[in-house]
Amino acid sequence: MQDGGSGGKGDGVTFTILLMMTGSSNQLISFTIDKHLLSIPITVVERVVRAVEVTPLGKAPEIILGVIDYHGDIIPVMSLRKRLGFPDRKLISSDRLMIIRTFSRRLALVVDEVGEVIPHDNNRIATSGIFPTAIEAKGITRCSDGLILIYDPEKFLSSSEEFDLEEALKSNKIKKVQINE
């Protein structure tokens, strides 16, 4: 899959997520997987790009589809479908990759589509048991489309998966990309 076009959200090409002028850390970015509305804090999102070819990464955790070359940086690509317990499917050209920063690394998250920036006032509803076979949601908030689950990207990789990913990158002679602030 090749990236082309003039840019912008409308034509499905790379676009940058910008914080609203308030600079609030309580903003979320919504996205969908299998028609389920989900979100993560916007402060961790660097950019959203259309799906590109993913290079397989041997010995990586099952939820890692492989790696991409993003402006010269090698970034692991995670299947949120697998992580959150949704039915698995192959990457398709209409999918989006959300390039995010966690405390330890950058990741590209595969999502069906990216929605809107949502103000969030921290009034959450408890979520224990919503997805018992997957990572637990951090909370739920309301938006114009109804209720939306909030996830903490720091919990997308367990410590053992983080270790296995690092070992896979080393064994494939891929250096961890340092995050420059």
JSON list of C-alpha atoms in Angstrom, two decimals:
[
{"chain": "A", "resi": 1, "resn": "MET", "atom": "CA", "xyz": [0.00, 0.00, 0.00]},
{"chain": "A", "resi": 2, "resn": "GLN", "atom": "CA", "xyz": [1.47, 3.29, -1.06]},
{"chain": "A", "resi": 3, "resn": "ASP", "atom": "CA", "xyz": [0.83, 6.69, 0.45]},
{"chain": "A", "resi": 4, "resn": "GLY", "atom": "CA", "xyz": [-0.06, 9.37, -2.04]},
{"chain": "A", "resi": 5, "resn": "GLY", "atom": "CA", "xyz": [-2.16, 12.42, -2.53]},
{"chain": "A", "resi": 6, "resn": "SER", "atom": "CA", "xyz": [-2.08, 15.91, -1.19]},
{"chain": "A", "resi": 7, "resn": "GLY", "atom": "CA", "xyz": [-2.63, 15.13, 2.48]},
{"chain": "A", "resi": 8, "resn": "GLY", "atom": "CA", "xyz": [-5.42, 15.79, 4.91]},
{"chain": "A", "resi": 9, "resn": "LYS", "atom": "CA", "xyz": [-7.99, 13.68, 6.68]},
{"chain": "A", "resi": 10, "resn": "GLY", "atom": "CA", "xyz": [-10.50, 13.73, 3.86]},
{"chain": "A", "resi": 11, "resn": "ASP", "atom": "CA", "xyz": [-8.40, 11.83, 1.31]},
{"chain": "A", "resi": 12, "resn": "GLY", "atom": "CA", "xyz": [-7.11, 9.28, 3.80]},
{"chain": "A", "resi": 13, "resn": "VAL", "atom": "CA", "xyz": [-3.48, 10.37, 3.66]},
{"chain": "A", "resi": 14, "resn": "THR", "atom": "CA", "xyz": [-1.21, 11.35, 6.53]},
{"chain": "A", "resi": 15, "resn": "PHE", "atom": "CA", "xyz": [-2.58, 13.99, 8.85]},
{"chain": "A", "resi": 16, "resn": "THR", "atom": "CA", "xyz": [-1.31, 15.37, 12.11]},
{"chain": "A", "resi": 17, "resn": "ILE", "atom": "CA", "xyz": [-3.36, 15.33, 15.28]},
{"chain": "A", "resi": 18, "resn": "LEU", "atom": "CA", "xyz": [-3.25, 18.75, 16.90]},
{"chain": "A", "resi": 19, "resn": "LEU", "atom": "CA", "xyz": [-4.22, 19.52, 20.47]},
{"chain": "A", "resi": 20, "resn": "MET", "atom": "CA", "xyz": [-7.01, 22.05, 20.77]},
{"chain": "A", "resi": 21, "resn": "MET", "atom": "CA", "xyz": [-5.87, 25.50, 21.79]},
{"chain": "A", "resi": 22, "resn": "THR", "atom": "CA", "xyz": [-6.68, 24.77, 25.43]},
{"chain": "A", "resi": 23, "resn": "GLY", "atom": "CA", "xyz": [-3.77, 22.30, 25.57]},
{"chain": "A", "resi": 24, "resn": "SER", "atom": "CA", "xyz": [-5.89, 20.14, 27.86]},
{"chain": "A", "resi": 25, "resn": "SER", "atom": "CA", "xyz": [-4.49, 16.77, 28.76]},
{"chain": "A", "resi": 26, "resn": "ASN", "atom": "CA", "xyz": [-8.08, 15.60, 29.28]},
{"chain": "A", "resi": 27, "resn": "GLN", "atom": "CA", "xyz": [-8.74, 15.28, 25.57]},
{"chain": "A", "resi": 28, "resn": "LEU", "atom": "CA", "xyz": [-9.21, 11.93, 23.89]},
{"chain": "A", "resi": 29, "resn": "ILE", "atom": "CA", "xyz": [-8.89, 10.79, 20.29]},
{"chain": "A", "resi": 30, "resn": "SER", "atom": "CA", "xyz": [-11.60, 8.38, 19.22]},
{"chain": "A", "resi": 31, "resn": "PHE", "atom": "CA", "xyz": [-11.20, 5.45, 16.85]},
{"chain": "A", "resi": 32, "resn": "THR", "atom": "CA", "xyz": [-13.14, 2.37, 15.85]},
{"chain": "A", "resi": 33, "resn": "ILE", "atom": "CA", "xyz": [-12.38, -1.33, 15.74]},
{"chain": "A", "resi": 34, "resn": "ASP", "atom": "CA", "xyz": [-15.15, -3.59, 14.47]},
{"chain": "A", "resi": 35, "resn": "LYS", "atom": "CA", "xyz": [-17.64, -0.71, 14.80]},
{"chain": "A", "resi": 36, "resn": "HIS", "atom": "CA", "xyz": [-16.80, -0.32, 18.52]},
{"chain": "A", "resi": 37, "resn": "LEU", "atom": "CA", "xyz": [-16.01, 3.24, 19.57]},
{"chain": "A", "resi": 38, "resn": "LEU", "atom": "CA", "xyz": [-12.79, 3.43, 21.63]},
{"chain": "A", "resi": 39, "resn": "SER", "atom": "CA", "xyz": [-10.35, 6.15, 22.66]},
{"chain": "A", "resi": 40, "resn": "ILE", "atom": "CA", "xyz": [-6.93, 6.94, 24.09]},
{"chain": "A", "resi": 41, "resn": "PRO", "atom": "CA", "xyz": [-5.53, 10.21, 25.49]},
{"chain": "A", "resi": 42, "resn": "ILE", "atom": "CA", "xyz": [-4.61, 12.51, 22.64]},
{"chain": "A", "resi": 43, "resn": "THR", "atom": "CA", "xyz": [-1.36, 13.44, 24.38]},
{"chain": "A", "resi": 44, "resn": "VAL", "atom": "CA", "xyz": [0.19, 10.09, 23.38]},
{"chain": "A", "resi": 45, "resn": "VAL", "atom": "CA", "xyz": [-0.70, 10.40, 19.68]},
{"chain": "A", "resi": 46, "resn": "GLU", "atom": "CA", "xyz": [1.97, 11.77, 17.36]},
{"chain": "A", "resi": 47, "resn": "ARG", "atom": "CA", "xyz": [0.34, 11.18, 14.01]},
{"chain": "A", "resi": 48, "resn": "VAL", "atom": "CA", "xyz": [-2.17, 9.09, 12.11]},
{"chain": "A", "resi": 49, "resn": "VAL", "atom": "CA", "xyz": [-1.20, 7.57, 8.76]},
{"chain": "A", "resi": 50, "resn": "ARG", "atom": "CA", "xyz": [-2.91, 5.27, 6.33]},
{"chain": "A", "resi": 51, "resn": "ALA", "atom": "CA", "xyz": [-1.92, 1.62, 6.55]},
{"chain": "A", "resi": 52, "resn": "VAL", "atom": "CA", "xyz": [1.29, 0.61, 4.82]},
{"chain": "A", "resi": 53, "resn": "GLU", "atom": "CA", "xyz": [3.01, -2.72, 4.29]},
{"chain": "A", "resi": 54, "resn": "VAL", "atom": "CA", "xyz": [4.24, -4.21, 7.55]},
{"chain": "A", "resi": 55, "resn": "THR", "atom": "CA", "xyz": [7.51, -6.15, 7.67]},
{"chain": "A", "resi": 56, "resn": "PRO", "atom": "CA", "xyz": [7.15, -9.30, 9.82]},
{"chain": "A", "resi": 57, "resn": "LEU", "atom": "CA", "xyz": [9.27, -9.43, 12.97]},
{"chain": "A", "resi": 58, "resn": "GLY", "atom": "CA", "xyz": [10.35, -12.92, 13.99]},
{"chain": "A", "resi": 59, "resn": "LYS", "atom": "CA", "xyz": [10.06, -13.89, 17.68]},
{"chain": "A", "resi": 60, "resn": "ALA", "atom": "CA", "xyz": [7.84, -10.89, 18.47]},
{"chain": "A", "resi": 61, "resn": "PRO", "atom": "CA", "xyz": [4.80, -11.22, 20.75]},
{"chain": "A", "resi": 62, "resn": "GLU", "atom": "CA", "xyz": [1.66, -12.43, 18.96]},
{"chain": "A", "resi": 63, "resn": "ILE", "atom": "CA", "xyz": [0.01, -8.99, 19.13]},
{"chain": "A", "resi": 64, "resn": "ILE", "atom": "CA", "xyz": [2.90, -7.42, 17.17]},
{"chain": "A", "resi": 65, "resn": "LEU", "atom": "CA", "xyz": [2.23, -7.67, 13.42]},
{"chain": "A", "resi": 66, "resn": "GLY", "atom": "CA", "xyz": [5.72, -6.53, 12.50]},
{"chain": "A", "resi": 67, "resn": "VAL", "atom": "CA", "xyz": [7.49, -3.22, 11.97]},
{"chain": "A", "resi": 68, "resn": "ILE", "atom": "CA", "xyz": [7.26, -0.21, 9.69]},
{"chain": "A", "resi": 69, "resn": "ASP", "atom": "CA", "xyz": [9.83, 2.33, 8.59]},
{"chain": "A", "resi": 70, "resn": "TYR", "atom": "CA", "xyz": [8.39, 5.67, 9.65]},
{"chain": "A", "resi": 71, "resn": "HIS", "atom": "CA", "xyz": [10.61, 8.55, 8.47]},
{"chain": "A", "resi": 72, "resn": "GLY", "atom": "CA", "xyz": [13.70, 6.42, 9.07]},
{"chain": "A", "resi": 73, "resn": "ASP", "atom": "CA", "xyz": [12.56, 5.08, 12.46]},
{"chain": "A", "resi": 74, "resn": "ILE", "atom": "CA", "xyz": [11.62, 1.42, 12.89]},
{"chain": "A", "resi": 75, "resn": "ILE", "atom": "CA", "xyz": [8.32, 1.24, 14.77]},
{"chain": "A", "resi": 76, "resn": "PRO", "atom": "CA", "xyz": [6.56, -1.95, 15.94]},
{"chain": "A", "resi": 77, "resn": "VAL", "atom": "CA", "xyz": [2.97, -2.34, 14.70]},
{"chain": "A", "resi": 78, "resn": "MET", "atom": "CA", "xyz": [0.45, -3.66, 17.24]},
{"chain": "A", "resi": 79, "resn": "SER", "atom": "CA", "xyz": [-2.86, -5.31, 16.51]},
{"chain": "A", "resi": 80, "resn": "LEU", "atom": "CA", "xyz": [-5.36, -3.70, 18.88]},
{"chain": "A", "resi": 81, "resn": "ARG", "atom": "CA", "xyz": [-7.88, -6.25, 17.57]},
{"chain": "A", "resi": 82, "resn": "LYS", "atom": "CA", "xyz": [-5.86, -9.05, 19.16]},
{"chain": "A", "resi": 83, "resn": "ARG", "atom": "CA", "xyz": [-5.01, -7.04, 22.28]},
{"chain": "A", "resi": 84, "resn": "LEU", "atom": "CA", "xyz": [-8.62, -6.10, 22.98]},
{"chain": "A", "resi": 85, "resn": "GLY", "atom": "CA", "xyz": [-10.14, -9.47, 22.07]},
{"chain": "A", "resi": 86, "resn": "PHE", "atom": "CA", "xyz": [-11.85, -8.53, 18.79]},
{"chain": "A", "resi": 87, "resn": "PRO", "atom": "CA", "xyz": [-11.95, -10.95, 15.82]},
{"chain": "A", "resi": 88, "resn": "ASP", "atom": "CA", "xyz": [-8.66, -10.89, 13.94]},
{"chain": "A", "resi": 89, "resn": "ARG", "atom": "CA", "xyz": [-8.39, -9.93, 10.27]},
{"chain": "A", "resi": 90, "resn": "LYS", "atom": "CA", "xyz": [-5.69, -8.95, 7.82]},
{"chain": "A", "resi": 91, "resn": "LEU", "atom": "CA", "xyz": [-4.54, -5.36, 7.47]},
{"chain": "A", "resi": 92, "resn": "ILE", "atom": "CA", "xyz": [-6.46, -3.58, 4.68]},
{"chain": "A", "resi": 93, "resn": "SER", "atom": "CA", "xyz": [-5.76, -0.36, 2.78]},
{"chain": "A", "resi": 94, "resn": "SER", "atom": "CA", "xyz": [-8.52, 1.59, 4.56]},
{"chain": "A", "resi": 95, "resn": "ASP", "atom": "CA", "xyz": [-7.03, 0.86, 8.01]},
{"chain": "A", "resi": 96, "resn": "ARG", "atom": "CA", "xyz": [-5.13, 3.58, 9.86]},
{"chain": "A", "resi": 97, "resn": "LEU", "atom": "CA", "xyz": [-1.97, 3.45, 11.93]},
{"chain": "A", "resi": 98, "resn": "MET", "atom": "CA", "xyz": [-1.95, 5.66, 15.02]},
{"chain": "A", "resi": 99, "resn": "ILE", "atom": "CA", "xyz": [1.68, 6.43, 15.84]},
{"chain": "A", "resi": 100, "resn": "ILE", "atom": "CA", "xyz": [1.81, 6.77, 19.62]},
{"chain": "A", "resi": 101, "resn": "ARG", "atom": "CA", "xyz": [4.42, 7.25, 22.34]},
{"chain": "A", "resi": 102, "resn": "THR", "atom": "CA", "xyz": [4.34, 5.16, 25.46]},
{"chain": "A", "resi": 103, "resn": "PHE", "atom": "CA", "xyz": [6.77, 5.60, 28.33]},
{"chain": "A", "resi": 104, "resn": "SER", "atom": "CA", "xyz": [9.14, 3.03, 26.84]},
{"chain": "A", "resi": 105, "resn": "ARG", "atom": "CA", "xyz": [8.67, 3.25, 23.06]},
{"chain": "A", "resi": 106, "resn": "ARG", "atom": "CA", "xyz": [6.77, 4.35, 20.00]},
{"chain": "A", "resi": 107, "resn": "LEU", "atom": "CA", "xyz": [4.12, 2.01, 18.62]},
{"chain": "A", "resi": 108, "resn": "ALA", "atom": "CA", "xyz": [1.87, 2.01, 15.58]},
{"chain": "A", "resi": 109, "resn": "LEU", "atom": "CA", "xyz": [-1.65, 0.89, 16.52]},
{"chain": "A", "resi": 110, "resn": "VAL", "atom": "CA", "xyz": [-3.84, -0.58, 13.78]},
{"chain": "A", "resi": 111, "resn": "VAL", "atom": "CA", "xyz": [-7.38, 0.82, 13.89]},
{"chain": "A", "resi": 112, "resn": "ASP", "atom": "CA", "xyz": [-10.27, 0.72, 11.41]},
{"chain": "A", "resi": 113, "resn": "GLU", "atom": "CA", "xyz": [-10.74, 4.48, 11.38]},
{"chain": "A", "resi": 114, "resn": "VAL", "atom": "CA", "xyz": [-9.92, 7.54, 13.45]},
{"chain": "A", "resi": 115, "resn": "GLY", "atom": "CA", "xyz": [-12.69, 9.77, 14.71]},
{"chain": "A", "resi": 116, "resn": "GLU", "atom": "CA", "xyz": [-12.61, 13.06, 16.54]},
{"chain": "A", "resi": 117, "resn": "VAL", "atom": "CA", "xyz": [-10.96, 14.83, 19.43]},
{"chain": "A", "resi": 118, "resn": "ILE", "atom": "CA", "xyz": [-13.23, 14.53, 22.46]},
{"chain": "A", "resi": 119, "resn": "PRO", "atom": "CA", "xyz": [-13.07, 16.75, 25.54]},
{"chain": "A", "resi": 120, "resn": "HIS", "atom": "CA", "xyz": [-13.07, 14.62, 28.68]},
{"chain": "A", "resi": 121, "resn": "ASP", "atom": "CA", "xyz": [-13.85, 15.81, 32.20]},
{"chain": "A", "resi": 122, "resn": "ASN", "atom": "CA", "xyz": [-12.67, 12.70, 34.11]},
{"chain": "A", "resi": 123, "resn": "ASN", "atom": "CA", "xyz": [-16.23, 11.74, 35.12]},
{"chain": "A", "resi": 124, "resn": "ARG", "atom": "CA", "xyz": [-15.81, 8.05, 34.36]},
{"chain": "A", "resi": 125, "resn": "ILE", "atom": "CA", "xyz": [-18.03, 5.06, 34.90]},
{"chain": "A", "resi": 126, "resn": "ALA", "atom": "CA", "xyz": [-16.36, 1.92, 36.35]},
{"chain": "A", "resi": 127, "resn": "THR", "atom": "CA", "xyz": [-15.53, -0.63, 33.67]},
{"chain": "A", "resi": 128, "resn": "SER", "atom": "CA", "xyz": [-14.61, -3.81, 35.48]},
{"chain": "A", "resi": 129, "resn": "GLY", "atom": "CA", "xyz": [-15.61, -6.85, 33.42]},
{"chain": "A", "resi": 130, "resn": "ILE", "atom": "CA", "xyz": [-16.64, -5.13, 30.17]},
{"chain": "A", "resi": 131, "resn": "PHE", "atom": "CA", "xyz": [-14.08, -7.12, 28.16]},
{"chain": "A", "resi": 132, "resn": "PRO", "atom": "CA", "xyz": [-13.08, -9.90, 30.57]},
{"chain": "A", "resi": 133, "resn": "THR", "atom": "CA", "xyz": [-10.79, -11.64, 28.05]},
{"chain": "A", "resi": 134, "resn": "ALA", "atom": "CA", "xyz": [-8.88, -8.54, 27.06]},
{"chain": "A", "resi": 135, "resn": "ILE", "atom": "CA", "xyz": [-7.09, -5.58, 28.63]},
{"chain": "A", "resi": 136, "resn": "GLU", "atom": "CA", "xyz": [-9.45, -3.69, 30.88]},
{"chain": "A", "resi": 137, "resn": "ALA", "atom": "CA", "xyz": [-10.68, -0.26, 29.85]},
{"chain": "A", "resi": 138, "resn": "LYS", "atom": "CA", "xyz": [-9.56, 2.66, 32.00]},
{"chain": "A", "resi": 139, "resn": "GLY", "atom": "CA", "xyz": [-13.01, 4.22, 31.90]},
{"chain": "A", "resi": 140, "resn": "ILE", "atom": "CA", "xyz": [-16.02, 5.29, 29.91]},
{"chain": "A", "resi": 141, "resn": "THR", "atom": "CA", "xyz": [-17.06, 8.78, 28.90]},
{"chain": "A", "resi": 142, "resn": "ARG", "atom": "CA", "xyz": [-19.86, 10.29, 26.86]},
{"chain": "A", "resi": 143, "resn": "CYS", "atom": "CA", "xyz": [-19.51, 11.81, 23.41]},
{"chain": "A", "resi": 144, "resn": "SER", "atom": "CA", "xyz": [-21.92, 12.88, 20.67]},
{"chain": "A", "resi": 145, "resn": "ASP", "atom": "CA", "xyz": [-22.09, 9.28, 19.38]},
{"chain": "A", "resi": 146, "resn": "GLY", "atom": "CA", "xyz": [-22.85, 7.75, 22.80]},
{"chain": "A", "resi": 147, "resn": "LEU", "atom": "CA", "xyz": [-20.54, 6.09, 25.29]},
{"chain": "A", "resi": 148, "resn": "ILE", "atom": "CA", "xyz": [-16.87, 5.61, 24.46]},
{"chain": "A", "resi": 149, "resn": "LEU", "atom": "CA", "xyz": [-14.34, 3.33, 26.16]},
{"chain": "A", "resi": 150, "resn": "ILE", "atom": "CA", "xyz": [-11.05, 4.90, 27.27]},
{"chain": "A", "resi": 151, "resn": "TYR", "atom": "CA", "xyz": [-7.83, 2.86, 27.20]},
{"chain": "A", "resi": 152, "resn": "ASP", "atom": "CA", "xyz": [-4.41, 3.47, 28.72]},
{"chain": "A", "resi": 153, "resn": "PRO", "atom": "CA", "xyz": [-1.73, 2.84, 26.04]},
{"chain": "A", "resi": 154, "resn": "GLU", "atom": "CA", "xyz": [0.84, 2.16, 28.78]},
{"chain": "A", "resi": 155, "resn": "LYS", "atom": "CA", "xyz": [-1.03, -1.11, 29.41]},
{"chain": "A", "resi": 156, "resn": "PHE", "atom": "CA", "xyz": [-1.15, -2.28, 25.79]},
{"chain": "A", "resi": 157, "resn": "LEU", "atom": "CA", "xyz": [2.10, -4.25, 26.29]},
{"chain": "A", "resi": 158, "resn": "SER", "atom": "CA", "xyz": [2.71, -6.34, 29.40]},
{"chain": "A", "resi": 159, "resn": "SER", "atom": "CA", "xyz": [6.22, -6.29, 30.86]},
{"chain": "A", "resi": 160, "resn": "SER", "atom": "CA", "xyz": [6.90, -9.75, 29.40]},
{"chain": "A", "resi": 161, "resn": "GLU", "atom": "CA", "xyz": [5.63, -8.65, 25.96]},
{"chain": "A", "resi": 162, "resn": "GLU", "atom": "CA", "xyz": [7.80, -5.51, 26.20]},
{"chain": "A", "resi": 163, "resn": "PHE", "atom": "CA", "xyz": [10.82, -7.74, 26.99]},
{"chain": "A", "resi": 164, "resn": "ASP", "atom": "CA", "xyz": [9.99, -10.20, 24.16]},
{"chain": "A", "resi": 165, "resn": "LEU", "atom": "CA", "xyz": [9.53, -7.32, 21.72]},
{"chain": "A", "resi": 166, "resn": "GLU", "atom": "CA", "xyz": [12.89, -5.83, 22.68]},
{"chain": "A", "resi": 167, "resn": "GLU", "atom": "CA", "xyz": [14.54, -9.26, 22.24]},
{"chain": "A", "resi": 168, "resn": "ALA", "atom": "CA", "xyz": [12.87, -9.70, 18.83]},
{"chain": "A", "resi": 169, "resn": "LEU", "atom": "CA", "xyz": [14.12, -6.29, 17.71]},
{"chain": "A", "resi": 170, "resn": "LYS", "atom": "CA", "xyz": [17.65, -7.17, 18.92]},
{"chain": "A", "resi": 171, "resn": "SER", "atom": "CA", "xyz": [17.67, -10.64, 17.34]},
{"chain": "A", "resi": 172, "resn": "ASN", "atom": "CA", "xyz": [16.56, -9.10, 14.04]},
{"chain": "A", "resi": 173, "resn": "LYS", "atom": "CA", "xyz": [19.30, -6.46, 14.44]},
{"chain": "A", "resi": 174, "resn": "ILE", "atom": "CA", "xyz": [16.81, -3.62, 14.72]},
{"chain": "A", "resi": 175, "resn": "LYS", "atom": "CA", "xyz": [17.74, -0.90, 17.18]},
{"chain": "A", "resi": 176, "resn": "LYS", "atom": "CA", "xyz": [15.14, 0.56, 19.50]},
{"chain": "A", "resi": 177, "resn": "VAL", "atom": "CA", "xyz": [14.19, 4.03, 18.41]},
{"chain": "A", "resi": 178, "resn": "GLN", "atom": "CA", "xyz": [15.02, 6.61, 21.05]},
{"chain": "A", "resi": 179, "resn": "ILE", "atom": "CA", "xyz": [12.31, 9.14, 21.76]},
{"chain": "A", "resi": 180, "resn": "ASN", "atom": "CA", "xyz": [13.61, 12.67, 21.39]},
{"chain": "A", "resi": 181, "resn": "GLU", "atom": "CA", "xyz": [11.62, 15.31, 23.19]}
]
